[in-house]
Structure formats: structure tokens, C-alpha cells
Tab-separated table of C-alpha atoms in Angstrom:
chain	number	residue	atom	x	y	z
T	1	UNK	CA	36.027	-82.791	82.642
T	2	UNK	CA	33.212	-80.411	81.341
T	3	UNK	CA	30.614	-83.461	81.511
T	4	UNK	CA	31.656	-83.916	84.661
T	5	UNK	CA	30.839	-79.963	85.488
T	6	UNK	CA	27.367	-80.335	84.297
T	7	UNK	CA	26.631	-83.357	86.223
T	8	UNK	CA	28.008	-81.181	89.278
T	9	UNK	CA	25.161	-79.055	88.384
T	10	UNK	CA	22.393	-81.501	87.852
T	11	UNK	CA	22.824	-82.601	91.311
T	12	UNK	CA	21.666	-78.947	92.277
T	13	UNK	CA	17.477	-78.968	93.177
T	14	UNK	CA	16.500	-75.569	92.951
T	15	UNK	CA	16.293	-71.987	91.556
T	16	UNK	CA	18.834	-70.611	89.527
T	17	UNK	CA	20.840	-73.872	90.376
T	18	UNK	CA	18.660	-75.482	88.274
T	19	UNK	CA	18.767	-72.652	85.535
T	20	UNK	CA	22.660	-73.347	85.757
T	21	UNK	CA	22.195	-76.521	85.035
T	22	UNK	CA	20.034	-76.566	82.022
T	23	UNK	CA	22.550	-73.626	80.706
T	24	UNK	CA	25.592	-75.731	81.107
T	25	UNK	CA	23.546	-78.627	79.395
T	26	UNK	CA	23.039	-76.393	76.421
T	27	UNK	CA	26.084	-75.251	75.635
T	28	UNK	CA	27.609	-78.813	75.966
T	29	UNK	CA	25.264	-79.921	73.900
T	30	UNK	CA	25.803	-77.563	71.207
T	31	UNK	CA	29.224	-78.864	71.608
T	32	UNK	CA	30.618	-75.549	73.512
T	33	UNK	CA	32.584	-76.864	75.567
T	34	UNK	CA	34.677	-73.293	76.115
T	35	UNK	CA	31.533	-72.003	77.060
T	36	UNK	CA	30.789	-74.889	79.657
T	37	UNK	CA	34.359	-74.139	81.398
T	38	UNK	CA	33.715	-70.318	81.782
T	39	UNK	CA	30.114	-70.942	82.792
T	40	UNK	CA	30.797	-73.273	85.423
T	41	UNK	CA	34.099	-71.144	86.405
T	42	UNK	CA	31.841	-68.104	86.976
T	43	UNK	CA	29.364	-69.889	88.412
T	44	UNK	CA	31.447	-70.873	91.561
T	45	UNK	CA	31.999	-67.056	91.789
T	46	UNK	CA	28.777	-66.557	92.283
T	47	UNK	CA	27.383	-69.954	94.455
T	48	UNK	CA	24.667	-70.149	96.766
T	49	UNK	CA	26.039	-69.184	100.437
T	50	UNK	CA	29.678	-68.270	99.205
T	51	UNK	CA	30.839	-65.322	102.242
T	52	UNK	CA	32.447	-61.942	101.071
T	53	UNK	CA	35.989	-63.525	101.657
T	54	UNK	CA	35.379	-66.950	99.917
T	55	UNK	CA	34.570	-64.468	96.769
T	56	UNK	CA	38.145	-62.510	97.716
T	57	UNK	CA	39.915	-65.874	97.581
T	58	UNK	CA	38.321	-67.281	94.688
T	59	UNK	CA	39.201	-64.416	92.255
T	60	UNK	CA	42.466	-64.410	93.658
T	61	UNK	CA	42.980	-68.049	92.576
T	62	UNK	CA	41.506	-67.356	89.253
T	63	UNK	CA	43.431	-64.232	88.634
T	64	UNK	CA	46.617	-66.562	89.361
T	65	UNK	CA	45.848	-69.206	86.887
T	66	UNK	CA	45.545	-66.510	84.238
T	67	UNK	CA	42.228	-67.997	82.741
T	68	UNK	CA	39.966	-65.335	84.268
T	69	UNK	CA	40.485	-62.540	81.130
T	70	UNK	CA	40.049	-65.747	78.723
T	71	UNK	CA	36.869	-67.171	81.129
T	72	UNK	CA	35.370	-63.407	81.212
T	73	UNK	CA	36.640	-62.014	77.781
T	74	UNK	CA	34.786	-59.247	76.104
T	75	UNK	CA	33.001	-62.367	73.792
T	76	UNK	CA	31.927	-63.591	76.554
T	77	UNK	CA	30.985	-60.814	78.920
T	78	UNK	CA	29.813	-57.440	78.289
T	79	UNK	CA	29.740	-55.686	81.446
T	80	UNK	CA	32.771	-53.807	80.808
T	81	UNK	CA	32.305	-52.463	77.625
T	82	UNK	CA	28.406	-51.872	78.241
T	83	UNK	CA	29.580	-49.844	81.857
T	84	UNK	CA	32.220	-47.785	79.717
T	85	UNK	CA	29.622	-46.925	76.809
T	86	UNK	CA	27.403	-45.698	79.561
T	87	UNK	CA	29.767	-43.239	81.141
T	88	UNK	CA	30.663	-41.971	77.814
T	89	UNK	CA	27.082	-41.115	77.043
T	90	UNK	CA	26.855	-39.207	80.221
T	91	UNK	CA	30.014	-37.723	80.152
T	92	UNK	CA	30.925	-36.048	76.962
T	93	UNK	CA	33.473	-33.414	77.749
T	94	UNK	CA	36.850	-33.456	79.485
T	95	UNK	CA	37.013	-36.734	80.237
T	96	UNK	CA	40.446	-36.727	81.368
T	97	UNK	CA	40.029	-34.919	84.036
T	98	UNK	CA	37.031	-36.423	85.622
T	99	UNK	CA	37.825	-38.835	88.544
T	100	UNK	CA	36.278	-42.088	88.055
T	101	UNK	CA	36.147	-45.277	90.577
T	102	UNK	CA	36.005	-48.592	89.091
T	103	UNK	CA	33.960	-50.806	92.054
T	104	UNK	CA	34.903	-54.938	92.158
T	105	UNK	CA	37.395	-53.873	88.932
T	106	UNK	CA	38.751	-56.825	88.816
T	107	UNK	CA	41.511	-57.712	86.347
T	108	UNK	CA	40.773	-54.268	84.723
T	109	UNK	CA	38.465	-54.786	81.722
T	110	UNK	CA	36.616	-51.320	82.447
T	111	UNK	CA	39.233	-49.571	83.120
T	112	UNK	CA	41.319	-50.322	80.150
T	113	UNK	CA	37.401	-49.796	78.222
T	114	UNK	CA	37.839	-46.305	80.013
T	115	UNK	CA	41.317	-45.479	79.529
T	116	UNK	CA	40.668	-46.432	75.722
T	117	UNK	CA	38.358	-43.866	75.947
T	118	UNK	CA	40.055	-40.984	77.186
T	119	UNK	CA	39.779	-41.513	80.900
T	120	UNK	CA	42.258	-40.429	83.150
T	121	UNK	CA	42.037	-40.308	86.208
T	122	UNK	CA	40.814	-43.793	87.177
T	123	UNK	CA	40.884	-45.262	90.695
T	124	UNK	CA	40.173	-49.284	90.979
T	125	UNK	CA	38.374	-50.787	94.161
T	126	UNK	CA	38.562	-55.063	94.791
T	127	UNK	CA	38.714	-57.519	97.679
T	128	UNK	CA	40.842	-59.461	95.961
T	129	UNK	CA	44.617	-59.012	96.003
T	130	UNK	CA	44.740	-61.315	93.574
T	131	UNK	CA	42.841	-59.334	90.496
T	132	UNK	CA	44.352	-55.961	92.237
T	133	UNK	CA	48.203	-57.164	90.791
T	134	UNK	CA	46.317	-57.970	87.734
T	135	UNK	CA	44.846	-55.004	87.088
T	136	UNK	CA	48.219	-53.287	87.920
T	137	UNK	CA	49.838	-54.695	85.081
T	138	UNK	CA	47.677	-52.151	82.612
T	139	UNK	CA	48.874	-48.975	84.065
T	140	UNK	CA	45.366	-47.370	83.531
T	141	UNK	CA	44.404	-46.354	87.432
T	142	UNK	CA	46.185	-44.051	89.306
T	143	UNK	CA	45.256	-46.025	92.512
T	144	UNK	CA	44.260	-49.568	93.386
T	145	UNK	CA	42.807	-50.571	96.917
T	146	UNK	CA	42.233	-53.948	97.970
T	147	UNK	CA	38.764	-53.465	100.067
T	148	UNK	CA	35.386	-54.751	100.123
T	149	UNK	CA	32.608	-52.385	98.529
T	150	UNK	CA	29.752	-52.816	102.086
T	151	UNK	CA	27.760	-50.146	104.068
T	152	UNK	CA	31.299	-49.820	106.024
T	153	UNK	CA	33.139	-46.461	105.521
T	154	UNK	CA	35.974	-46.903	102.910
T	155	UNK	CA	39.026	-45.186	103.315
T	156	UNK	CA	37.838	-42.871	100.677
T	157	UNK	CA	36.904	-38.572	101.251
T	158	UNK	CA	33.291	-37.700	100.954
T	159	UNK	CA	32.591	-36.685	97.180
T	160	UNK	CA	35.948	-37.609	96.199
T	161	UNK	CA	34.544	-39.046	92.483
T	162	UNK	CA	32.417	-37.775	89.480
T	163	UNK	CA	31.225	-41.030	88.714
T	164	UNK	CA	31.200	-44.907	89.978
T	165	UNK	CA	31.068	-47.505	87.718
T	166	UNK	CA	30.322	-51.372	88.802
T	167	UNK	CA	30.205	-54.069	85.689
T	168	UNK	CA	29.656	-57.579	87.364
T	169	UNK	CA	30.665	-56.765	90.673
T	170	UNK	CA	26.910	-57.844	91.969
T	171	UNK	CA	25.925	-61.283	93.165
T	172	UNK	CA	25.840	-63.792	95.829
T	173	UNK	CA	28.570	-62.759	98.172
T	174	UNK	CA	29.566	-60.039	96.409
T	175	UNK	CA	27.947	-55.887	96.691
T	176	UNK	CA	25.493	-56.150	99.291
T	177	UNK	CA	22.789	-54.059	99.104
T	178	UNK	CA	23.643	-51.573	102.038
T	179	UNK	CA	26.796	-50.501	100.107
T	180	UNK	CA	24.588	-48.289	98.086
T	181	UNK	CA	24.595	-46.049	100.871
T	182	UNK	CA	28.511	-45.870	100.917
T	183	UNK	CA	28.079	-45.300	96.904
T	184	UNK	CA	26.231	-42.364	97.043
T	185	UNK	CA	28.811	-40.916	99.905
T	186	UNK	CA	32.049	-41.237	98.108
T	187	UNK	CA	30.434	-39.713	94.730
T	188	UNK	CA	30.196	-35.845	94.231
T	189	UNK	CA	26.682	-34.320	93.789
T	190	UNK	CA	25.378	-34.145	90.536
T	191	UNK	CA	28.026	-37.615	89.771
T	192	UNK	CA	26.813	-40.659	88.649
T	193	UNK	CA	27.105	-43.874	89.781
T	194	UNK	CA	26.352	-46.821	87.139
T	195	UNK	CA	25.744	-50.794	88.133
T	196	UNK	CA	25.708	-53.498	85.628
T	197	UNK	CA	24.309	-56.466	86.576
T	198	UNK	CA	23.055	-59.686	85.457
T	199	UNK	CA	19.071	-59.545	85.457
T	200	UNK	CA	18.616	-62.931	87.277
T	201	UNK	CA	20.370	-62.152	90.447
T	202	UNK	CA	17.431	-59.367	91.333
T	203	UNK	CA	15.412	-62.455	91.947
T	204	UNK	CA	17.790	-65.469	92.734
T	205	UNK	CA	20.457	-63.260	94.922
T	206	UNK	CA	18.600	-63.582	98.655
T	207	UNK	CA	20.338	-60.108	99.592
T	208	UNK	CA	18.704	-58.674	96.150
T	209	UNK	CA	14.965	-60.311	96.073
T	210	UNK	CA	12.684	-57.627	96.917
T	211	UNK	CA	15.580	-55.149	98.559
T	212	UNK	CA	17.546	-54.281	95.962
T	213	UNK	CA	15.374	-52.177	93.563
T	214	UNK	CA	12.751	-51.063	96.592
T	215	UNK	CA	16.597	-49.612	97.871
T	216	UNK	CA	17.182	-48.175	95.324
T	217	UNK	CA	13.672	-46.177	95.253
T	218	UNK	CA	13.846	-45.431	98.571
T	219	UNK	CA	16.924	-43.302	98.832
T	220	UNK	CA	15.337	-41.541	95.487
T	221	UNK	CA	12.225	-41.276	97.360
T	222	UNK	CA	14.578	-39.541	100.300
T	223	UNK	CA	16.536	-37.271	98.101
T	224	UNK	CA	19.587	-39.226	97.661
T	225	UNK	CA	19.973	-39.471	94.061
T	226	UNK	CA	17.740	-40.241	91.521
T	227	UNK	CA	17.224	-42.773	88.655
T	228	UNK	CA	18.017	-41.500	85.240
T	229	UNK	CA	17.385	-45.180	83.653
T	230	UNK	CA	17.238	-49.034	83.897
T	231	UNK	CA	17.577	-50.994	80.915
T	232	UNK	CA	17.531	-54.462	80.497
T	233	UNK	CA	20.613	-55.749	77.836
T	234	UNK	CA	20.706	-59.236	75.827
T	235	UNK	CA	23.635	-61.322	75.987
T	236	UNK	CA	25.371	-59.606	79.115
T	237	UNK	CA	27.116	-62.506	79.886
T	238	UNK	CA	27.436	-65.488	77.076
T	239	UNK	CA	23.308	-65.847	76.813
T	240	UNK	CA	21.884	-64.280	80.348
T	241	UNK	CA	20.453	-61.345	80.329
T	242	UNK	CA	21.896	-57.878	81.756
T	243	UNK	CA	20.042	-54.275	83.413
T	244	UNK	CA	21.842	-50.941	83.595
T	245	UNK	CA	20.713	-49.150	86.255
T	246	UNK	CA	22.212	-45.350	86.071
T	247	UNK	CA	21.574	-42.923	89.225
T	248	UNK	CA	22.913	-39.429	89.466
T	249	UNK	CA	23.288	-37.905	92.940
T	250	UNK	CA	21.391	-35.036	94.775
């Protein structure tokens, strides 16, 4: 089956299609064939022209089989944990009380990386209705909405949070760009709002290649928020790499 995955991939001509292809190679030839599976499952996640709610259906589906927390576990992918370690170095002090919004959470790695860290009020924001039962399984948000994170306006107040979070939630048809803007909205000023990303999609995302990061600097450049740091991470996700980019708003 997993040779069968990589040939999938050879038959791909271009870009980070062909990067795919030579990762899957590797790890099949280093006999990984775990590795292989979760590559190529996460890789259809993240496919060249999948829309918003092809991405909403696929999670769902892999939520269902059960195989997503083995596909994405934290020895595999360290978005999560990486997100959580981030808010605890900018949060240090009553952490209980600080409201929190988990964007694309998923099955609920980062907030059970939060909760284990003395989060409590955590809220958890996916498309997918799928990952949203999921995540509801381990009773660590207070709320759960099923909603796409876009420039739209979410059912959400104005500075309703202290802090955003988003650990893998970026990607072909996934975060677009504009929903920075709704970011910054929903987060207090003086909050922080934290994406973890794989590196590669800055360049191979269309939506991302030269938007993304000039974005970014333009709504620092118009008071928005600022940049406290982006660092680039090894082994984000099996061997890609990952950046951290941390903003706090004005």
C-alpha cells in the first residue's frame, strides 16, 4: 500500500509535490513505513487546490477513523507542544484565568498541552465537525465552535481573548491570509496571538508566497500589533522544518 503512496507522488511534476515525493521515498527507504502512511495522510490535508470545505471534510473523515492522533502524534508533530511552550513563556502568571482560543484545534493536542499546563479557560475553533467531537472527548475547552478561521466576522466579541494560538492550522486550503485581520480583532490589546507553521508553505502555499510575511509587516507597519519574534524550529513535523511567528497586539 505505502509503495503504492509514493508512486502516487512520483507522478506529481513540480514544487513541493516533488519535495513530497523524494520525502516519502526516504522514509520508505529507510524502511519507515509508519512514517510513509502519516506523511502521505497529511499530505492530502494539505494538496495543491484542495477548497476550505474539502479540508473540513477531510479531517472529519480522519478524525472518524481514529488514526489522526496516531498519524499527527506528538513524535511525529510538534506544533502543539512547541505553540503551548510559547504561551507559557509569555504568560507566566495566572494562567487559569486567562482566556485562550485554540484556532484549527483539531482533535485537541494544544489544548490538552495547555490544560496540562494550567490553562483554564480554553475556547477551541475548527471547520471540521468531525475533530470538534474529538476534541470534546478531553473536557479541556469550555467552548467548541465549528467555523472557518477567514477575514469573515466570527461569531466571537471584539477582544474577547488574551491570547490565540494556531499549531498547524496553516496551509493550502486552510488559514488564508486575510484572517489575520479577524485575529487581531477577536484578541484583547496587549494579547498575543502565536502561529506555528511549517516553513515550506511560506513559499509553496500560493495564498502565502510573498503575502503572508509582507501581511504580517504591514499591519505592524499600521499599528496593529507588532512582532515580538520568528523563529525557525527543526523537526516540526517528522523531518520539515517549522517558524514561530509571535505578535502581540496594539
Amino acid at each position: 500500500m505505502h509503495r503504492n503512496l509514493v508512486c502516487s507522488f512520483e507522478r506529481i511534476a513540480e514544487g513541493s509535490k516533488i519535495m513530497a515525493a523524494e520525502k516519502a521515498k526516504k522514509f520508505q527507504q529507510e524502511g519507515n513505513q509508519r512514517e510513509v502512511g502519516a506523511f502521505a495522510k497529511n499530505y492530502g490535508a494539505h494538496r495543491e487546490g484542495i477548497t476550505m470545505k474539502e479540508v473540513a471534510n477531510y479531517y472529519t473523515e480522519w478524525a472518524n477513523s481514529n488514526k489522526y492522533d496516531v498519524d499527527l502524534g506528538p513524535d511525529r508533530y510538534r506544533g502543539p507542544k512547541l505553540a503551548a511552550e510559547t504561551l507559557c513563556d509569555l504568560i507566566s502568571e495566572h494562567r487559569e484565568s486567562v482566556r485562550i482560543l485554540d484556532i484549527a484545534s483539531g482533535t485537541g493536542f494544544l489544548g490538552q498541552e495547555l490544560w496540562d499546563r494550567g490553562f483554564r479557560s480554553i475556547d477551541g475553533l475548527d471547520p471540521s465537525e468531525g475533530m470538534i467531537e474529538a476534541s470534546r472527548k478531553r473536557n479541556v475547552y469550555s467552548n467548541l465552535i465549528c467555523d472557518f478561521m477567514t477575514e469573515k466576522m466570527l461569531n466571537i466579541q471584539t477582544d474577547t481573548y488574551d491570547a490565540a494560538a494556531i499549531a498547524g492550522g496553516m496551509g493550502e486550503g486552510h488559514i488564508p491570509c486575510n484572517a489575520l485581520y479577524e485575529m487581531i480583532r477577536i484578541v484583547k490589546p496587549g494579547g498575543y496571538i502565536v502561529i506555528v507553521m511549517r516553513e515550506e508553505y511560506l513559499e509553496h502555499v500560493q495564498d502565502y508566497k510573498d503575502r503572508l510575511e509582507p501581511l504580517m509587516k504591514e499591519l505592524e507597519t499600521s499599528g496593529k500589533w507588532r512582532k515580538l519574534a520568528r523563529k525557525v524550529v527543526s523537526n516540526y513535523f517528522l523531518q520539515n522544518n517549522g517558524v514561530i511567528f509571535i505578535f502581540q497586539n496594539c
